[in-house]
PDB file of C-alpha atoms in Angstrom:
ATOM      1  CA  UNK A 270       0.008  -0.014   0.004  1.00  0.00           C
ATOM      2  CA  UNK A 271       1.250   3.443  -0.907  1.00  0.00           C
ATOM      3  CA  UNK A 272       0.831   6.270   1.627  1.00  0.00           C
ATOM      4  CA  UNK A 273       1.320   9.939   0.974  1.00  0.00           C
ATOM      5  CA  UNK A 274       2.000  12.239   3.974  1.00  0.00           C
ATOM      6  CA  UNK A 275       2.150  15.884   3.017  1.00  0.00           C
ATOM      7  CA  UNK A 276       4.530  17.893   5.412  1.00  0.00           C
ATOM      8  CA  UNK A 277       3.202  21.395   6.296  1.00  0.00           C
ATOM      9  CA  UNK A 278       6.824  22.580   6.726  1.00  0.00           C
ATOM     10  CA  UNK A 279       6.399  24.456   3.419  1.00  0.00           C
ATOM     11  CA  UNK A 280       2.749  25.420   4.095  1.00  0.00           C
ATOM     12  CA  UNK A 281       1.530  28.946   5.157  1.00  0.00           C
ATOM     13  CA  UNK A 282       1.539  28.691   8.911  1.00  0.00           C
ATOM     14  CA  UNK A 283      -0.895  31.553   9.292  1.00  0.00           C
ATOM     15  CA  UNK A 284      -3.462  29.728   7.129  1.00  0.00           C
ATOM     16  CA  UNK A 285      -2.924  26.116   8.242  1.00  0.00           C
ATOM     17  CA  UNK A 286      -6.650  25.041   8.354  1.00  0.00           C
ATOM     18  CA  UNK A 287      -7.084  26.069   4.713  1.00  0.00           C
ATOM     19  CA  UNK A 288      -3.756  24.623   3.760  1.00  0.00           C
ATOM     20  CA  UNK A 289      -4.609  21.310   5.247  1.00  0.00           C
ATOM     21  CA  UNK A 290      -8.159  21.415   3.608  1.00  0.00           C
ATOM     22  CA  UNK A 291      -6.407  21.646   0.186  1.00  0.00           C
ATOM     23  CA  UNK A 292      -4.829  18.059   0.664  1.00  0.00           C
ATOM     24  CA  UNK A 293      -7.075  16.364   3.078  1.00  0.00           C
ATOM     25  CA  UNK A 294      -9.146  14.450   0.531  1.00  0.00           C
ATOM     26  CA  UNK A 295      -6.245  12.742  -1.125  1.00  0.00           C
ATOM     27  CA  UNK A 296      -3.743  12.322   1.740  1.00  0.00           C
ATOM     28  CA  UNK A 297      -3.201   9.515   4.243  1.00  0.00           C
ATOM     29  CA  UNK A 298      -1.765  11.449   7.097  1.00  0.00           C
ATOM     30  CA  UNK A 299      -0.463  14.899   7.812  1.00  0.00           C
ATOM     31  CA  UNK A 300       3.173  15.052   8.587  1.00  0.00           C
ATOM     32  CA  UNK A 301       4.020  17.476  11.385  1.00  0.00           C
ATOM     33  CA  UNK A 302       7.633  18.493  11.603  1.00  0.00           C
ATOM     34  CA  UNK A 303       8.336  19.583  15.102  1.00  0.00           C
ATOM     35  CA  UNK A 304      11.763  21.219  15.388  1.00  0.00           C
ATOM     36  CA  UNK A 305      13.317  22.756  18.506  1.00  0.00           C
ATOM     37  CA  UNK A 306      16.334  24.726  17.171  1.00  0.00           C
ATOM     38  CA  UNK A 307      18.539  22.359  19.245  1.00  0.00           C
ATOM     39  CA  UNK A 308      18.480  18.890  17.620  1.00  0.00           C
ATOM     40  CA  UNK A 309      18.126  20.670  14.246  1.00  0.00           C
ATOM     41  CA  UNK A 310      19.076  24.273  13.494  1.00  0.00           C
ATOM     42  CA  UNK A 311      15.460  25.379  12.900  1.00  0.00           C
ATOM     43  CA  UNK A 312      12.359  26.022  15.112  1.00  0.00           C
ATOM     44  CA  UNK A 313       8.892  25.260  13.855  1.00  0.00           C
ATOM     45  CA  UNK A 314       6.396  24.743  16.702  1.00  0.00           C
ATOM     46  CA  UNK A 315       6.120  24.758  20.530  1.00  0.00           C
ATOM     47  CA  UNK A 316       4.384  21.795  22.069  1.00  0.00           C
ATOM     48  CA  UNK A 317       1.388  24.011  22.697  1.00  0.00           C
ATOM     49  CA  UNK A 318       1.050  24.993  18.958  1.00  0.00           C
ATOM     50  CA  UNK A 319       1.715  21.395  17.754  1.00  0.00           C
ATOM     51  CA  UNK A 320      -1.056  20.158  20.050  1.00  0.00           C
ATOM     52  CA  UNK A 321      -3.439  22.688  18.597  1.00  0.00           C
ATOM     53  CA  UNK A 322      -2.645  21.468  15.036  1.00  0.00           C
ATOM     54  CA  UNK A 323      -2.934  17.834  15.935  1.00  0.00           C
ATOM     55  CA  UNK A 324      -6.272  18.376  17.689  1.00  0.00           C
ATOM     56  CA  UNK A 325      -7.765  20.374  14.848  1.00  0.00           C
ATOM     57  CA  UNK A 326      -6.421  18.604  11.855  1.00  0.00           C
ATOM     58  CA  UNK A 327      -8.732  16.993   9.446  1.00  0.00           C
ATOM     59  CA  UNK A 328      -6.217  14.392   8.819  1.00  0.00           C
ATOM     60  CA  UNK A 329      -4.574  11.891  11.299  1.00  0.00           C
ATOM     61  CA  UNK A 330      -1.289  13.355  12.193  1.00  0.00           C
ATOM     62  CA  UNK A 331       2.086  11.757  11.838  1.00  0.00           C
ATOM     63  CA  UNK A 332       4.243  13.806  14.416  1.00  0.00           C
ATOM     64  CA  UNK A 333       7.950  13.781  13.427  1.00  0.00           C
ATOM     65  CA  UNK A 334       9.817  15.046  16.592  1.00  0.00           C
ATOM     66  CA  UNK A 335      13.167  16.537  15.651  1.00  0.00           C
ATOM     67  CA  UNK A 336      13.849  17.419  19.277  1.00  0.00           C
ATOM     68  CA  UNK A 337      16.674  16.758  21.946  1.00  0.00           C
ATOM     69  CA  UNK A 338      16.115  14.569  24.911  1.00  0.00           C
ATOM     70  CA  UNK A 339      13.201  12.743  23.210  1.00  0.00           C
ATOM     71  CA  UNK A 340      12.959  10.195  26.159  1.00  0.00           C
ATOM     72  CA  UNK A 341      11.481  13.115  28.179  1.00  0.00           C
ATOM     73  CA  UNK A 342      10.432  15.780  25.649  1.00  0.00           C
ATOM     74  CA  UNK A 343       8.347  13.480  23.595  1.00  0.00           C
ATOM     75  CA  UNK A 344       6.120  12.355  26.443  1.00  0.00           C
ATOM     76  CA  UNK A 345       3.640  15.203  26.242  1.00  0.00           C
ATOM     77  CA  UNK A 346       2.855  14.275  22.671  1.00  0.00           C
ATOM     78  CA  UNK A 347       1.662  10.917  23.881  1.00  0.00           C
ATOM     79  CA  UNK A 348      -1.301  12.779  25.494  1.00  0.00           C
ATOM     80  CA  UNK A 349      -2.338  14.318  22.110  1.00  0.00           C
ATOM     81  CA  UNK A 350      -4.449  12.819  19.331  1.00  0.00           C
ATOM     82  CA  UNK A 351      -1.435  12.107  17.175  1.00  0.00           C
ATOM     83  CA  UNK A 352      -1.877   8.892  15.173  1.00  0.00           C
ATOM     84  CA  UNK A 353       1.854   8.243  14.817  1.00  0.00           C
ATOM     85  CA  UNK A 354       4.879   9.638  16.775  1.00  0.00           C
ATOM     86  CA  UNK A 355       8.354   9.380  15.293  1.00  0.00           C
ATOM     87  CA  UNK A 356      11.398  10.041  17.480  1.00  0.00           C
ATOM     88  CA  UNK A 357      15.079  10.240  16.291  1.00  0.00           C
ATOM     89  CA  UNK A 358      17.395   7.419  17.239  1.00  0.00           C
ATOM     90  CA  UNK A 359      19.993   9.919  17.761  1.00  0.00           C
ATOM     91  CA  UNK A 360      18.025  11.934  20.408  1.00  0.00           C
ATOM     92  CA  UNK A 361      17.084   8.913  22.517  1.00  0.00           C
ATOM     93  CA  UNK A 362      19.005   7.324  25.390  1.00  0.00           C
ATOM     94  CA  UNK A 363      16.628   4.482  25.619  1.00  0.00           C
ATOM     95  CA  UNK A 364      14.619   4.205  22.406  1.00  0.00           C
ATOM     96  CA  UNK A 365      13.092   0.883  23.186  1.00  0.00           C
ATOM     97  CA  UNK A 366      11.455   2.116  26.408  1.00  0.00           C
ATOM     98  CA  UNK A 367      10.156   5.216  24.618  1.00  0.00           C
ATOM     99  CA  UNK A 368       8.812   3.208  21.593  1.00  0.00           C
ATOM    100  CA  UNK A 369       7.098   0.742  23.953  1.00  0.00           C
ATOM    101  CA  UNK A 370       5.441   3.627  25.862  1.00  0.00           C
ATOM    102  CA  UNK A 371       4.219   5.192  22.552  1.00  0.00           C
ATOM    103  CA  UNK A 372       2.561   1.953  21.569  1.00  0.00           C
ATOM    104  CA  UNK A 373       1.059   1.492  24.930  1.00  0.00           C
ATOM    105  CA  UNK A 374      -0.736   4.811  24.383  1.00  0.00           C
ATOM    106  CA  UNK A 375      -2.309   3.361  21.205  1.00  0.00           C
ATOM    107  CA  UNK A 376      -0.123   5.303  18.705  1.00  0.00           C
ATOM    108  CA  UNK A 377       2.119   4.059  15.981  1.00  0.00           C
ATOM    109  CA  UNK A 378       5.651   4.025  17.221  1.00  0.00           C
ATOM    110  CA  UNK A 379       8.344   5.091  14.692  1.00  0.00           C
ATOM    111  CA  UNK A 380      12.173   5.649  14.749  1.00  0.00           C
ATOM    112  CA  UNK A 381      14.023   8.054  12.394  1.00  0.00           C
ATOM    113  CA  UNK A 382      17.602   8.060  11.407  1.00  0.00           C
ATOM    114  CA  UNK A 383      19.523  10.981  10.015  1.00  0.00           C
ATOM    115  CA  UNK A 384      21.738  10.519   6.899  1.00  0.00           C
ATOM    116  CA  UNK A 385      24.957   9.905   8.984  1.00  0.00           C
ATOM    117  CA  UNK A 386      23.378   7.100  11.044  1.00  0.00           C
ATOM    118  CA  UNK A 387      23.725   3.508   9.777  1.00  0.00           C
ATOM    119  CA  UNK A 388      20.575   1.522   9.379  1.00  0.00           C
ATOM    120  CA  UNK A 389      22.127  -1.320  11.488  1.00  0.00           C
ATOM    121  CA  UNK A 390      21.876   0.838  14.469  1.00  0.00           C
ATOM    122  CA  UNK A 391      18.015   0.260  14.763  1.00  0.00           C
ATOM    123  CA  UNK A 392      17.799  -3.432  13.631  1.00  0.00           C
ATOM    124  CA  UNK A 393      17.303  -4.587  17.276  1.00  0.00           C
ATOM    125  CA  UNK A 394      14.352  -2.190  17.599  1.00  0.00           C
ATOM    126  CA  UNK A 395      12.287  -3.768  14.824  1.00  0.00           C
ATOM    127  CA  UNK A 396       9.869  -5.783  17.120  1.00  0.00           C
ATOM    128  CA  UNK A 397       8.969  -2.334  18.692  1.00  0.00           C
ATOM    129  CA  UNK A 398       8.323  -0.450  15.509  1.00  0.00           C
ATOM    130  CA  UNK A 399       5.326   0.456  13.515  1.00  0.00           C
ATOM    131  CA  UNK A 400       7.394   2.567  11.142  1.00  0.00           C
ATOM    132  CA  UNK A 401      10.984   3.182  10.092  1.00  0.00           C
ATOM    133  CA  UNK A 402      11.807   6.688   8.743  1.00  0.00           C
ATOM    134  CA  UNK A 403      14.952   7.025   6.676  1.00  0.00           C
ATOM    135  CA  UNK A 404      15.854  10.652   6.178  1.00  0.00           C
ATOM    136  CA  UNK A 405      16.763  11.389   2.637  1.00  0.00           C
ATOM    137  CA  UNK A 406      18.035  14.976   3.603  1.00  0.00           C
ATOM    138  CA  UNK A 407      19.646  16.445   6.619  1.00  0.00           C
ATOM    139  CA  UNK A 408      16.748  17.288   8.912  1.00  0.00           C
ATOM    140  CA  UNK A 409      16.193  20.992   9.594  1.00  0.00           C
ATOM    141  CA  UNK A 410      15.053  22.597   6.399  1.00  0.00           C
ATOM    142  CA  UNK A 411      12.434  21.968   3.699  1.00  0.00           C
ATOM    143  CA  UNK A 412      13.239  22.082  -0.034  1.00  0.00           C
ATOM    144  CA  UNK A 413      16.521  20.222   0.051  1.00  0.00           C
ATOM    145  CA  UNK A 414      17.761  17.824  -2.628  1.00  0.00           C
ATOM    146  CA  UNK A 415      16.936  14.129  -2.321  1.00  0.00           C
ATOM    147  CA  UNK A 416      19.934  12.084  -1.328  1.00  0.00           C
ATOM    148  CA  UNK A 417      19.773   8.937  -3.460  1.00  0.00           C
ATOM    149  CA  UNK A 418      22.733   7.555  -1.619  1.00  0.00           C
ATOM    150  CA  UNK A 419      20.385   6.717   1.222  1.00  0.00           C
ATOM    151  CA  UNK A 420      18.593   4.151  -0.859  1.00  0.00           C
ATOM    152  CA  UNK A 421      20.815   1.216   0.312  1.00  0.00           C
ATOM    153  CA  UNK A 422      19.421   1.871   3.850  1.00  0.00           C
ATOM    154  CA  UNK A 423      15.921   1.689   2.399  1.00  0.00           C
ATOM    155  CA  UNK A 424      16.710  -1.511   0.616  1.00  0.00           C
ATOM    156  CA  UNK A 425      18.296  -3.044   3.772  1.00  0.00           C
ATOM    157  CA  UNK A 426      15.227  -2.049   5.934  1.00  0.00           C
ATOM    158  CA  UNK A 427      12.819  -3.533   3.295  1.00  0.00           C
ATOM    159  CA  UNK A 428      14.666  -6.835   3.323  1.00  0.00           C
ATOM    160  CA  UNK A 429      14.521  -6.992   7.226  1.00  0.00           C
ATOM    161  CA  UNK A 430      10.824  -6.187   7.142  1.00  0.00           C
ATOM    162  CA  UNK A 431      10.047  -8.776   4.448  1.00  0.00           C
ATOM    163  CA  UNK A 432      12.249 -11.533   5.749  1.00  0.00           C
ATOM    164  CA  UNK A 433      11.455 -10.935   9.367  1.00  0.00           C
ATOM    165  CA  UNK A 434       7.749 -11.020   9.109  1.00  0.00           C
ATOM    166  CA  UNK A 435       7.129  -7.291   9.959  1.00  0.00           C
ATOM    167  CA  UNK A 436       4.536  -6.860   7.207  1.00  0.00           C
ATOM    168  CA  UNK A 437       2.634  -4.184   9.083  1.00  0.00           C
ATOM    169  CA  UNK A 438       5.645  -2.023   9.669  1.00  0.00           C
ATOM    170  CA  UNK A 439       5.716   0.987   7.313  1.00  0.00           C
ATOM    171  CA  UNK A 440       8.876   2.212   5.686  1.00  0.00           C
ATOM    172  CA  UNK A 441       8.953   5.973   5.217  1.00  0.00           C
ATOM    173  CA  UNK A 442      11.223   8.358   3.547  1.00  0.00           C
ATOM    174  CA  UNK A 443      11.391  12.057   4.205  1.00  0.00           C
ATOM    175  CA  UNK A 444      13.269  14.739   2.268  1.00  0.00           C
ATOM    176  CA  UNK A 445      13.351  15.829  -1.344  1.00  0.00           C
ATOM    177  CA  UNK A 446      10.481  13.608  -2.428  1.00  0.00           C
ATOM    178  CA  UNK A 447       9.130  15.013  -5.689  1.00  0.00           C
ATOM    179  CA  UNK A 448       7.850  13.886  -9.045  1.00  0.00           C
ATOM    180  CA  UNK A 449      11.263  12.920 -10.111  1.00  0.00           C
ATOM    181  CA  UNK A 450      12.490  11.104  -7.061  1.00  0.00           C
ATOM    182  CA  UNK A 451       9.473   9.109  -5.684  1.00  0.00           C
ATOM    183  CA  UNK A 452      10.044   6.192  -7.943  1.00  0.00           C
ATOM    184  CA  UNK A 453      13.556   5.895  -6.860  1.00  0.00           C
ATOM    185  CA  UNK A 454      12.447   5.586  -3.201  1.00  0.00           C
ATOM    186  CA  UNK A 455       9.517   3.231  -4.053  1.00  0.00           C
ATOM    187  CA  UNK A 456      11.908   1.001  -6.016  1.00  0.00           C
ATOM    188  CA  UNK A 457      14.208   0.778  -3.036  1.00  0.00           C
ATOM    189  CA  UNK A 458      11.286  -0.447  -0.918  1.00  0.00           C
ATOM    190  CA  UNK A 459       9.600   2.621   0.687  1.00  0.00           C
ATOM    191  CA  UNK A 460       5.930   2.533   0.967  1.00  0.00           C
ATOM    192  CA  UNK A 461       5.171   5.764   2.897  1.00  0.00           C
ATOM    193  CA  UNK A 462       6.286   9.083   1.509  1.00  0.00           C
ATOM    194  CA  UNK A 463       6.598  12.554   2.979  1.00  0.00           C
ATOM    195  CA  UNK A 464       6.253  15.389   0.596  1.00  0.00           C
ATOM    196  CA  UNK A 465       6.565  18.986   1.409  1.00  0.00           C
ATOM    197  CA  UNK A 466       7.778  21.637  -0.959  1.00  0.00           C
ATOM    198  CA  UNK A 467       6.506  19.865  -4.100  1.00  0.00           C
ATOM    199  CA  UNK A 468       3.035  19.910  -2.679  1.00  0.00           C
ATOM    200  CA  UNK A 469       2.607  23.299  -1.041  1.00  0.00           C
ATOM    201  CA  UNK A 470       4.557  25.287  -3.578  1.00  0.00           C
ATOM    202  CA  UNK A 471       2.264  24.096  -6.229  1.00  0.00           C
ATOM    203  CA  UNK A 472      -0.830  25.828  -7.393  1.00  0.00           C
ATOM    204  CA  UNK A 473      -2.597  22.380  -7.284  1.00  0.00           C
ATOM    205  CA  UNK A 474      -1.463  20.611  -4.174  1.00  0.00           C
ATOM    206  CA  UNK A 475      -4.123  17.983  -4.517  1.00  0.00           C
ATOM    207  CA  UNK A 476      -3.218  17.211  -8.075  1.00  0.00           C
ATOM    208  CA  UNK A 477       0.476  16.844  -7.008  1.00  0.00           C
ATOM    209  CA  UNK A 478      -0.366  14.337  -4.407  1.00  0.00           C
ATOM    210  CA  UNK A 479      -2.509  12.335  -6.755  1.00  0.00           C
ATOM    211  CA  UNK A 480       0.362  12.282  -9.296  1.00  0.00           C
ATOM    212  CA  UNK A 481       2.873  11.234  -6.724  1.00  0.00           C
ATOM    213  CA  UNK A 482       0.726   8.409  -5.626  1.00  0.00           C
ATOM    214  CA  UNK A 483       0.323   7.271  -9.291  1.00  0.00           C
ATOM    215  CA  UNK A 484       4.036   7.385  -9.925  1.00  0.00           C
ATOM    216  CA  UNK A 485       4.794   5.353  -6.788  1.00  0.00           C
ATOM    217  CA  UNK A 486       2.183   2.807  -7.507  1.00  0.00           C
ATOM    218  CA  UNK A 487       3.419   2.362 -11.155  1.00  0.00           C
ATOM    219  CA  UNK A 488       6.801   1.131  -9.998  1.00  0.00           C
ATOM    220  CA  UNK A 489       7.049  -2.640 -10.471  1.00  0.00           C
TER     221      UNK A 489
END
């Protein structure tokens, strides 16, 4: 199954309800990038603002927490209506305990890795995961170029999931996904795609998402 998760990083933050409405009909989840200007060199939303967006979203929210000290700082998000919570392996002291707690709260538990982190670092966490996120740019800014050199990580993760019986675990890519790159990511084994600037910089966000879905589904 192909899933499209538009990121609001490139949306108009002052008009979020209408921005989300533009893509709600054709999207699977809303990708919410929470940056703290510590783990990454950008700031997007405080917890209070993120919670407002999560509670009011027309779509289930995939919260991508790019924050330091995730073992503690991610806990308030477990009290929100977020459908999925992604924490960074690099920001956790005890990722297994945190992922287990996320699941206990009835949410999908996901781990993300930055480009400099090897995929083998998270292999032992597979039984606790509902999604793996392979970053295909350095997190912190929208509109970056897709890093095709990350595809071996996606391929390795896909092999683990298929051979290990983790058929319900999603494999997501985030960064530089557009009309030219989505097929590359799909071919490597990704099934869940975050797309930001290509969607919200377009005069037809809904049409772009439908095209992205078609392009991914066309890969054999």
